[in-house]
Amino acid sequence: MVKLYGFPPSTCTRLVALVCKEKEIPYELIPVNLAKGEQKQASFTAVQPFGQVPYIDDDGFVLYESRAIARYLSKKYPNQGTSLIPSDPKAEALFEQASSIETFNFNAFVAPIVFEKVFKPRRGLQPNEERVTELLGQLQSKMDAYDLILGNQKYLAGDSVTLADLSHLPYGTAFYGLGAGFADVFESRPNLARWWKDISNRPAWLAVKDGA
Amino acid sequence: MVKLYGFPPSTCTRLVALVCKEKEIPYELIPVNLAKGEQKQASFTAVQPFGQVPYIDDDGFVLYESRAIARYLSKKYPNQGTSLIPSDPKAEALFEQASSIETFNFNAFVAPIVFEKVFKPRRGLQPNEERVTELLGQLQSKMDAYDLILGNQKYLAGDSVTLADLSHLPYGTAFYGLGAGFADVFESRPNLARWWKDISNRPAWLAVKDGA
């Protein structure tokens, strides 16, 4: 069974758990308590030199970086559960395009907003509201392009769901939950709102969104 | 022939040109002048909705996002030029791990530093030195982990060069050129310095580093 070393509230741990659910891959979660700094202990960094969760141990094969793990598991079981990465070269290229869009045009703005508004307060720190406003402004024009793309096709890489769509869920859900001014970024754009409702209601996500 | 729509001084355009050189793929560069805002014109955003360079037109197949293009071209010609993406599943997973490391533990710090110190001054704006200092501090511990990894293996995904290594070159070169305080991040770590010297002297990079 895949051993998942992670922290249940961690967004990156949840991405891997989500992929396991979508692909019907049994996994055992081995908790690494970030609140206690366990990811910075020598026994952990001997495996993951950056001191970050999650990593997996798949029958002796150790792999870290959540998006790399998600791809590895999706490709290892192509015909089990939901197909998440297309095998046709051009469809795969459009999946890669969508994955990069998620990383550089979504996550690059949404993750630091979630860091300021969720993770900092958990540690008793004040969010930098000026930075949040700046990031939110930059995100708006990116989401206009999302709305355009999602007006022409059902999902970000075409008409089938892929890992690129699902990769938006952990940070996107935390962002959406920040309140009306944040949820409106999705809700005010009809195609984006339709897509978000679709992916955020997938049974696999509902099963892990409150903890991997 | 692959048509590359891009801006020669752009880091992302250079990544695609670099991959074309490594893979011995002829390409025609069609200039999009960012200084004149051509990437925001309707004729451009009709193809690339985010208004960003580069994109390619490969015999009618249009693709954007430089890392997606780099993967597509590397996979289309697996046995031509340098092999950049391994085909064995575990080796491919370690390549994906290395690619994510580049994106989240290198580019996430180096790109905004280059933005502050290179791109802002080009537009007559002042760099935010406080932000540069903060990012540089965060980068240091990531580079300690790089040095550890590169002490155990020749390249970031194992003992063969991959696209994950080459992806560091465009932003890494701009960062390295900022002066001693920046170059020292690489030079003060022996394994990282050895790796950087190796990849940054590849003939394909020397051919495109001053313009795609």
PDB file of C-alpha atoms in Angstrom, chain B residues 55-174:
ATOM      1  CA  TYR B  55       3.578  30.171 -27.927  1.00  0.00           C
ATOM      2  CA  ILE B  56       4.372  27.803 -30.764  1.00  0.00           C
ATOM      3  CA  ASP B  57       2.564  26.842 -33.928  1.00  0.00           C
ATOM      4  CA  ASP B  58       3.754  23.370 -34.881  1.00  0.00           C
ATOM      5  CA  ASP B  59       2.180  22.673 -38.261  1.00  0.00           C
ATOM      6  CA  GLY B  60      -1.165  24.062 -37.031  1.00  0.00           C
ATOM      7  CA  PHE B  61      -0.965  22.776 -33.447  1.00  0.00           C
ATOM      8  CA  VAL B  62      -0.849  25.800 -31.157  1.00  0.00           C
ATOM      9  CA  LEU B  63       0.578  25.486 -27.649  1.00  0.00           C
ATOM     10  CA  TYR B  64       1.569  27.982 -24.962  1.00  0.00           C
ATOM     11  CA  GLU B  65       3.292  27.922 -21.545  1.00  0.00           C
ATOM     12  CA  SER B  66       7.054  27.477 -22.024  1.00  0.00           C
ATOM     13  CA  ARG B  67       7.398  24.413 -19.788  1.00  0.00           C
ATOM     14  CA  ALA B  68       4.521  22.676 -21.604  1.00  0.00           C
ATOM     15  CA  ILE B  69       6.096  23.494 -24.978  1.00  0.00           C
ATOM     16  CA  ALA B  70       9.485  22.221 -23.765  1.00  0.00           C
ATOM     17  CA  ARG B  71       7.940  18.903 -22.686  1.00  0.00           C
ATOM     18  CA  TYR B  72       5.939  18.542 -25.896  1.00  0.00           C
ATOM     19  CA  LEU B  73       9.002  19.060 -28.112  1.00  0.00           C
ATOM     20  CA  SER B  74      11.195  16.816 -25.934  1.00  0.00           C
ATOM     21  CA  LYS B  75       8.646  13.991 -26.140  1.00  0.00           C
ATOM     22  CA  LYS B  76       7.894  14.448 -29.844  1.00  0.00           C
ATOM     23  CA  TYR B  77      11.532  13.752 -30.762  1.00  0.00           C
ATOM     24  CA  PRO B  78      12.702  11.307 -28.069  1.00  0.00           C
ATOM     25  CA  ASN B  79      15.688   9.986 -30.052  1.00  0.00           C
ATOM     26  CA  GLN B  80      16.854  13.234 -31.651  1.00  0.00           C
ATOM     27  CA  GLY B  81      19.474  15.461 -29.989  1.00  0.00           C
ATOM     28  CA  THR B  82      19.774  15.304 -26.197  1.00  0.00           C
ATOM     29  CA  SER B  83      17.340  12.987 -24.401  1.00  0.00           C
ATOM     30  CA  LEU B  84      15.620  15.374 -21.962  1.00  0.00           C
ATOM     31  CA  ILE B  85      12.774  13.344 -20.408  1.00  0.00           C
ATOM     32  CA  PRO B  86      13.321   9.733 -19.283  1.00  0.00           C
ATOM     33  CA  SER B  87      10.747   7.155 -20.397  1.00  0.00           C
ATOM     34  CA  ASP B  88      11.159   4.633 -17.556  1.00  0.00           C
ATOM     35  CA  PRO B  89       8.255   5.333 -15.124  1.00  0.00           C
ATOM     36  CA  LYS B  90      10.358   5.771 -11.969  1.00  0.00           C
ATOM     37  CA  ALA B  91      13.028   7.829 -13.758  1.00  0.00           C
ATOM     38  CA  GLU B  92      10.223   9.948 -15.239  1.00  0.00           C
ATOM     39  CA  ALA B  93       8.746  10.420 -11.747  1.00  0.00           C
ATOM     40  CA  LEU B  94      12.141  11.639 -10.474  1.00  0.00           C
ATOM     41  CA  PHE B  95      12.281  14.009 -13.445  1.00  0.00           C
ATOM     42  CA  GLU B  96       8.837  15.316 -12.410  1.00  0.00           C
ATOM     43  CA  GLN B  97      10.105  15.699  -8.840  1.00  0.00           C
ATOM     44  CA  ALA B  98      13.074  17.719 -10.132  1.00  0.00           C
ATOM     45  CA  SER B  99      10.777  19.834 -12.327  1.00  0.00           C
ATOM     46  CA  SER B 100       8.601  20.703  -9.343  1.00  0.00           C
ATOM     47  CA  ILE B 101      11.702  21.530  -7.289  1.00  0.00           C
ATOM     48  CA  GLU B 102      12.730  23.967 -10.035  1.00  0.00           C
ATOM     49  CA  THR B 103       9.303  25.610 -10.071  1.00  0.00           C
ATOM     50  CA  PHE B 104       8.594  25.864  -6.351  1.00  0.00           C
ATOM     51  CA  ASN B 105      12.021  25.938  -4.691  1.00  0.00           C
ATOM     52  CA  PHE B 106      14.035  27.896  -7.268  1.00  0.00           C
ATOM     53  CA  ASN B 107      11.897  29.833  -9.746  1.00  0.00           C
ATOM     54  CA  ALA B 108       9.466  30.999  -7.019  1.00  0.00           C
ATOM     55  CA  PHE B 109      12.322  33.020  -5.446  1.00  0.00           C
ATOM     56  CA  VAL B 110      14.670  33.705  -8.364  1.00  0.00           C
ATOM     57  CA  ALA B 111      12.035  34.952 -10.855  1.00  0.00           C
ATOM     58  CA  PRO B 112      10.657  37.699  -8.568  1.00  0.00           C
ATOM     59  CA  ILE B 113      14.232  38.780  -7.708  1.00  0.00           C
ATOM     60  CA  VAL B 114      14.996  39.090 -11.445  1.00  0.00           C
ATOM     61  CA  PHE B 115      11.701  40.950 -11.870  1.00  0.00           C
ATOM     62  CA  GLU B 116      12.693  43.481  -9.191  1.00  0.00           C
ATOM     63  CA  LYS B 117      16.341  43.895 -10.224  1.00  0.00           C
ATOM     64  CA  VAL B 118      16.178  43.560 -14.040  1.00  0.00           C
ATOM     65  CA  PHE B 119      12.671  44.006 -15.426  1.00  0.00           C
ATOM     66  CA  LYS B 120      11.555  46.893 -13.174  1.00  0.00           C
ATOM     67  CA  PRO B 121      14.634  49.073 -13.893  1.00  0.00           C
ATOM     68  CA  ARG B 122      14.137  48.452 -17.652  1.00  0.00           C
ATOM     69  CA  ARG B 123      10.750  50.140 -17.264  1.00  0.00           C
ATOM     70  CA  GLY B 124      12.234  52.965 -15.217  1.00  0.00           C
ATOM     71  CA  LEU B 125      10.875  51.606 -11.908  1.00  0.00           C
ATOM     72  CA  GLN B 126      12.714  51.254  -8.603  1.00  0.00           C
ATOM     73  CA  PRO B 127      13.368  47.702  -7.333  1.00  0.00           C
ATOM     74  CA  ASN B 128      11.822  46.863  -3.954  1.00  0.00           C
ATOM     75  CA  GLU B 129      15.082  46.056  -2.146  1.00  0.00           C
ATOM     76  CA  GLU B 130      13.310  44.866   1.007  1.00  0.00           C
ATOM     77  CA  ARG B 131      11.478  42.227  -1.038  1.00  0.00           C
ATOM     78  CA  VAL B 132      14.740  41.188  -2.768  1.00  0.00           C
ATOM     79  CA  THR B 133      16.436  40.691   0.622  1.00  0.00           C
ATOM     80  CA  GLU B 134      13.495  38.626   1.893  1.00  0.00           C
ATOM     81  CA  LEU B 135      13.446  36.408  -1.217  1.00  0.00           C
ATOM     82  CA  LEU B 136      17.228  35.952  -1.184  1.00  0.00           C
ATOM     83  CA  GLY B 137      17.063  34.833   2.448  1.00  0.00           C
ATOM     84  CA  GLN B 138      14.360  32.270   1.616  1.00  0.00           C
ATOM     85  CA  LEU B 139      16.366  31.009  -1.363  1.00  0.00           C
ATOM     86  CA  GLN B 140      19.477  30.274   0.746  1.00  0.00           C
ATOM     87  CA  SER B 141      17.994  27.316   2.639  1.00  0.00           C
ATOM     88  CA  LYS B 142      16.544  25.884  -0.578  1.00  0.00           C
ATOM     89  CA  MET B 143      20.010  26.011  -2.118  1.00  0.00           C
ATOM     90  CA  ASP B 144      21.443  24.121   0.871  1.00  0.00           C
ATOM     91  CA  ALA B 145      19.108  21.276  -0.098  1.00  0.00           C
ATOM     92  CA  TYR B 146      20.201  21.576  -3.745  1.00  0.00           C
ATOM     93  CA  ASP B 147      23.829  21.255  -2.666  1.00  0.00           C
ATOM     94  CA  LEU B 148      22.973  18.124  -0.678  1.00  0.00           C
ATOM     95  CA  ILE B 149      21.140  16.544  -3.626  1.00  0.00           C
ATOM     96  CA  LEU B 150      23.891  17.482  -6.090  1.00  0.00           C
ATOM     97  CA  GLY B 151      26.491  15.965  -3.765  1.00  0.00           C
ATOM     98  CA  ASN B 152      24.829  12.576  -4.277  1.00  0.00           C
ATOM     99  CA  GLN B 153      24.100  12.742  -7.989  1.00  0.00           C
ATOM    100  CA  LYS B 154      25.328  14.681 -11.020  1.00  0.00           C
ATOM    101  CA  TYR B 155      22.018  16.323 -11.975  1.00  0.00           C
ATOM    102  CA  LEU B 156      18.772  17.188 -10.248  1.00  0.00           C
ATOM    103  CA  ALA B 157      16.867  14.088 -11.416  1.00  0.00           C
ATOM    104  CA  GLY B 158      19.776  11.617 -11.299  1.00  0.00           C
ATOM    105  CA  ASP B 159      23.039  11.128 -13.172  1.00  0.00           C
ATOM    106  CA  SER B 160      21.794  12.336 -16.576  1.00  0.00           C
ATOM    107  CA  VAL B 161      20.885  15.863 -17.551  1.00  0.00           C
ATOM    108  CA  THR B 162      17.125  16.440 -18.033  1.00  0.00           C
ATOM    109  CA  LEU B 163      14.811  19.259 -18.968  1.00  0.00           C
ATOM    110  CA  ALA B 164      14.468  19.934 -15.219  1.00  0.00           C
ATOM    111  CA  ASP B 165      18.134  21.069 -15.093  1.00  0.00           C
ATOM    112  CA  LEU B 166      17.873  23.139 -18.278  1.00  0.00           C
ATOM    113  CA  SER B 167      14.749  24.911 -16.979  1.00  0.00           C
ATOM    114  CA  HIS B 168      16.953  26.692 -14.430  1.00  0.00           C
ATOM    115  CA  LEU B 169      19.061  28.402 -17.101  1.00  0.00           C
ATOM    116  CA  PRO B 170      17.092  31.443 -18.322  1.00  0.00           C
ATOM    117  CA  TYR B 171      16.190  32.898 -14.904  1.00  0.00           C
ATOM    118  CA  GLY B 172      19.299  31.445 -13.222  1.00  0.00           C
ATOM    119  CA  THR B 173      21.608  33.220 -15.671  1.00  0.00           C
ATOM    120  CA  ALA B 174      19.855  36.562 -15.159  1.00  0.00           C
TER     121      ALA B 174
END
